[in-house]
CSV table of C-alpha atoms in Angstrom, one decimal:
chain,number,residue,atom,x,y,z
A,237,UNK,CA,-45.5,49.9,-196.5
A,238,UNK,CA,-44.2,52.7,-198.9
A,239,UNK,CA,-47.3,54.6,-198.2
A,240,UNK,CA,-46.7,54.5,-194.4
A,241,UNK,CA,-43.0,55.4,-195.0
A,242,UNK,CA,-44.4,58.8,-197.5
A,243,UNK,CA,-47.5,60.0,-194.7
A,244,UNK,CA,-44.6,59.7,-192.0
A,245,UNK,CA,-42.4,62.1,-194.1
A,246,UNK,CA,-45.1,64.5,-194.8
A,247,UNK,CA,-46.0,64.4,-191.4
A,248,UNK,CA,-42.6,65.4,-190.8
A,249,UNK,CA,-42.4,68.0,-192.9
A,250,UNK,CA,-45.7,69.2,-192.0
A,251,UNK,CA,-44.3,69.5,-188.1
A,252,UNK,CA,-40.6,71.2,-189.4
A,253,UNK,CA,-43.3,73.9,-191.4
A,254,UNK,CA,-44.8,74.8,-188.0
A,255,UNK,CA,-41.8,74.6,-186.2
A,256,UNK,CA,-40.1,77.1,-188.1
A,257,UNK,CA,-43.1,79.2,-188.3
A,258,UNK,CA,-43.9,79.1,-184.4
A,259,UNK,CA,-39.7,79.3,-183.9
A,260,UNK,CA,-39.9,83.1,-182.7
A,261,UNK,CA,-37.6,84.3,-186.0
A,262,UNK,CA,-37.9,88.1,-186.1
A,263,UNK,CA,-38.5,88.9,-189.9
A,264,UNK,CA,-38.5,93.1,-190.5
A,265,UNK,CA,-42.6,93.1,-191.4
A,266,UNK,CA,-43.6,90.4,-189.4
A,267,UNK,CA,-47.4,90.6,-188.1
A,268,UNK,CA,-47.6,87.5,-186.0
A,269,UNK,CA,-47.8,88.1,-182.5
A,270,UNK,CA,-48.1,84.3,-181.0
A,271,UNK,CA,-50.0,85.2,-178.2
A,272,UNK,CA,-52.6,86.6,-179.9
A,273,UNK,CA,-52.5,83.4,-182.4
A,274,UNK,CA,-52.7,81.7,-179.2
A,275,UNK,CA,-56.0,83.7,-178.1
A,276,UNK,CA,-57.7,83.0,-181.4
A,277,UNK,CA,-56.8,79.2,-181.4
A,278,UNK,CA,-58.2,78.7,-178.0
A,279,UNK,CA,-61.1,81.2,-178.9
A,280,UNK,CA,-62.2,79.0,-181.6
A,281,UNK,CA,-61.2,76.0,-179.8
A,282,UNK,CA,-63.8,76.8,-176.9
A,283,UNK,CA,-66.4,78.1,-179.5
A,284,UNK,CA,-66.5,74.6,-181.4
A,285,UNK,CA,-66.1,72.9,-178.5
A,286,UNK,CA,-69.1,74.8,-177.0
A,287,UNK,CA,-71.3,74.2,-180.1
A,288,UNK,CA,-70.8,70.7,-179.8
A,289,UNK,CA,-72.2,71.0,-176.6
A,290,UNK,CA,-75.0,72.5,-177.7
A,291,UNK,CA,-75.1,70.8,-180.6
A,292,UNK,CA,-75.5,67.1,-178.1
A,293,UNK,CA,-77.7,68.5,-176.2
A,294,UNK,CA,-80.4,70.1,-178.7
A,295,UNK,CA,-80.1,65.9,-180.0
A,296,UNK,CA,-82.0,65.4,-177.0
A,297,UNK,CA,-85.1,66.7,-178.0
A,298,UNK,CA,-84.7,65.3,-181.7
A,299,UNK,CA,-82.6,65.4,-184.9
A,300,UNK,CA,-80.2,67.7,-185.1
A,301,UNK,CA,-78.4,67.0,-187.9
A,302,UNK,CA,-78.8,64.1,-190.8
A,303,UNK,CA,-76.7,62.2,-193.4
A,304,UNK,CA,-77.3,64.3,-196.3
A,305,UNK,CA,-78.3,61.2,-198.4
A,306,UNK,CA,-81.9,60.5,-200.0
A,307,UNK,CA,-82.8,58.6,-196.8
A,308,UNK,CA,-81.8,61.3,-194.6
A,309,UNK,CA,-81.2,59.4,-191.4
A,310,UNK,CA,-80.0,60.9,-188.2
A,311,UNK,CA,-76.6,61.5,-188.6
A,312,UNK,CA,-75.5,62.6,-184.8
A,313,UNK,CA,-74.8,58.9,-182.9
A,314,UNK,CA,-72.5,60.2,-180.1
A,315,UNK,CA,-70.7,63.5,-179.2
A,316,UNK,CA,-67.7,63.2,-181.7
A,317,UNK,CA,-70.3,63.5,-184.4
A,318,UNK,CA,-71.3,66.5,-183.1
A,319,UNK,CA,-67.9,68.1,-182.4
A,320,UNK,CA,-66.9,67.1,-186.1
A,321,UNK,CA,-69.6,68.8,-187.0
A,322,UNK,CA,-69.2,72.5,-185.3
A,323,UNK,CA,-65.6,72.1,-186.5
A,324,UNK,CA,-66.6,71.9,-190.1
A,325,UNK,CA,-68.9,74.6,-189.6
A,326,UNK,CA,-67.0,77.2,-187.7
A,327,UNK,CA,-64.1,76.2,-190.3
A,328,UNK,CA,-66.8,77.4,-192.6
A,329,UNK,CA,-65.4,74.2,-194.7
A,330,UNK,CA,-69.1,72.9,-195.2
A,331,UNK,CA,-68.8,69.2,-196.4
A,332,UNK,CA,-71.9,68.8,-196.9
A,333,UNK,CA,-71.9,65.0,-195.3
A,334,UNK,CA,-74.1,66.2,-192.7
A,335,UNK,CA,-76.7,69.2,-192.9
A,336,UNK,CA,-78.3,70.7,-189.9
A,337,UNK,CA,-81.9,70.5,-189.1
A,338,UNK,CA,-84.7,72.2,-187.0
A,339,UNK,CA,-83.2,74.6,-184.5
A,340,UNK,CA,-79.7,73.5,-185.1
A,341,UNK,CA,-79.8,75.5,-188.6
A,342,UNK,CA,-80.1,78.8,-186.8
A,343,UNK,CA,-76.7,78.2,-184.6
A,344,UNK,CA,-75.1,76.9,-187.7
A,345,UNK,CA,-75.5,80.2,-189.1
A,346,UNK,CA,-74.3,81.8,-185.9
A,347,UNK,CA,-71.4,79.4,-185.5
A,348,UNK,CA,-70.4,79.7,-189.4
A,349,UNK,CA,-70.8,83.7,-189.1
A,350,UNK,CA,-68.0,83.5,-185.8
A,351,UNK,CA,-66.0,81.6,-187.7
A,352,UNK,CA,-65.5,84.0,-190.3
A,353,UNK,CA,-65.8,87.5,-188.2
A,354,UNK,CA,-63.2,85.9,-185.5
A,355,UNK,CA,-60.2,85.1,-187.6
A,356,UNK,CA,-60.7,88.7,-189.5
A,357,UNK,CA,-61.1,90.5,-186.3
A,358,UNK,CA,-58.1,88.9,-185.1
A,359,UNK,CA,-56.0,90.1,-188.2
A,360,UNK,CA,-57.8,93.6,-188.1
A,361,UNK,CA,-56.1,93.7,-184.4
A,362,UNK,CA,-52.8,92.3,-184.9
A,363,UNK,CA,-52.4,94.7,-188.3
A,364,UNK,CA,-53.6,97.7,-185.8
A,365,UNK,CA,-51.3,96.4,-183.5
A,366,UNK,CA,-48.3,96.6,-185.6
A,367,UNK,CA,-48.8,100.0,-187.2
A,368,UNK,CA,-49.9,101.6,-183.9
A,369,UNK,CA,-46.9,100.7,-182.6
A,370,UNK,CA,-44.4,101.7,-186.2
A,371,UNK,CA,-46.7,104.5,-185.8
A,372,UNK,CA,-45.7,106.0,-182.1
A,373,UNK,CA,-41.9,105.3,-183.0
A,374,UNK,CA,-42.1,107.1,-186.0
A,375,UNK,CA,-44.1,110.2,-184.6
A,376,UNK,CA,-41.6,110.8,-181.8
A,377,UNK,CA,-38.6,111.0,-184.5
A,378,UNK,CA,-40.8,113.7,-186.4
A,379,UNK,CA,-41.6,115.7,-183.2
A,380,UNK,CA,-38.0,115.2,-182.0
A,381,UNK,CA,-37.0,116.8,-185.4
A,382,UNK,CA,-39.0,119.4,-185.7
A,383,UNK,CA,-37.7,120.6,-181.9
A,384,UNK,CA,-34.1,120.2,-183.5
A,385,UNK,CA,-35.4,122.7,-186.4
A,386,UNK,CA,-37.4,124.9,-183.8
A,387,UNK,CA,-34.5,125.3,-181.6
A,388,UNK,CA,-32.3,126.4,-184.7
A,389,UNK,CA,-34.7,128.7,-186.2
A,390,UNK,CA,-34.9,130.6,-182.5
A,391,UNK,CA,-31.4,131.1,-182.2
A,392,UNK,CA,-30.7,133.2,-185.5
């Protein structure tokens, strides 16, 4: 009972954390642009959904991936094993409760490598975003200056 009442309240406060995170506060260095959050959510949504596709469907012809115990037995019984799977992977969080085999090792290695390149890209662009646009704003002040400085210089 008390430990119902305790994962409720961190559930809670877990919830209020993204709430106030996803609220739309403007802070004066803020980076987060939530649509491109959004883009890189669904992104790596799609791509670990998609690998779990492929994931099921390379089962077909054999194991794909095993229990990594000493017996080593299949460890891909239905699709959510699969899906579980590419999420740890493109999370690049590695468990290591099931290891791929065969020609699933290869896209592990791709999946793992999006999973890392993705999220950095999508920093890289919100980052270029942000000074691109600080960038412009502060150009045009310096150009408008420098007119203002032209203009006086001409007329002495």
């Amino acid at each position: 009972m008390f430990s119902t009442i305790l994962m409720g309240l961190t559930i809670l406060f877990m919830v209020t954390t993204l709430y106030y995170f996803f609220s739309g506060h403007k802070y004066k260095k803020s980076y987060f642009q939530s649509t491109l959050f959004q883009k890189l959510f669904f992104a790596m949504l799609g791509i670990t959904f998609g690998f779990a596709v492929l994931y099921y469907l390379l089962s077909m012809e054999g194991d794909v991936v095993r229990v990594s115990t000493e017996e080593g037995k299949d460890g891909g019984e239905n699709f959510l094993d699969y899906l579980y799977f590419s999420g740890v992977t493109i999370l690049s969080v590695g468990y290591g409760d099931l290891v791929p085999v065969g020609k699933a090792r290869f896209f592990a290695l791709i999946q793992a490598a999006i999973g890392l390149l993705l999220p950095t890209a999508f920093f890289i662009r919100a980052l270029d975003e942000k000074e691109g646009s600080s960038g412009d704003g502060a150009k045009n002040e310096n150009e408008d200056e420098q007119g203002s400085d032209n203009d006086g210089q001409t007329g002495n």
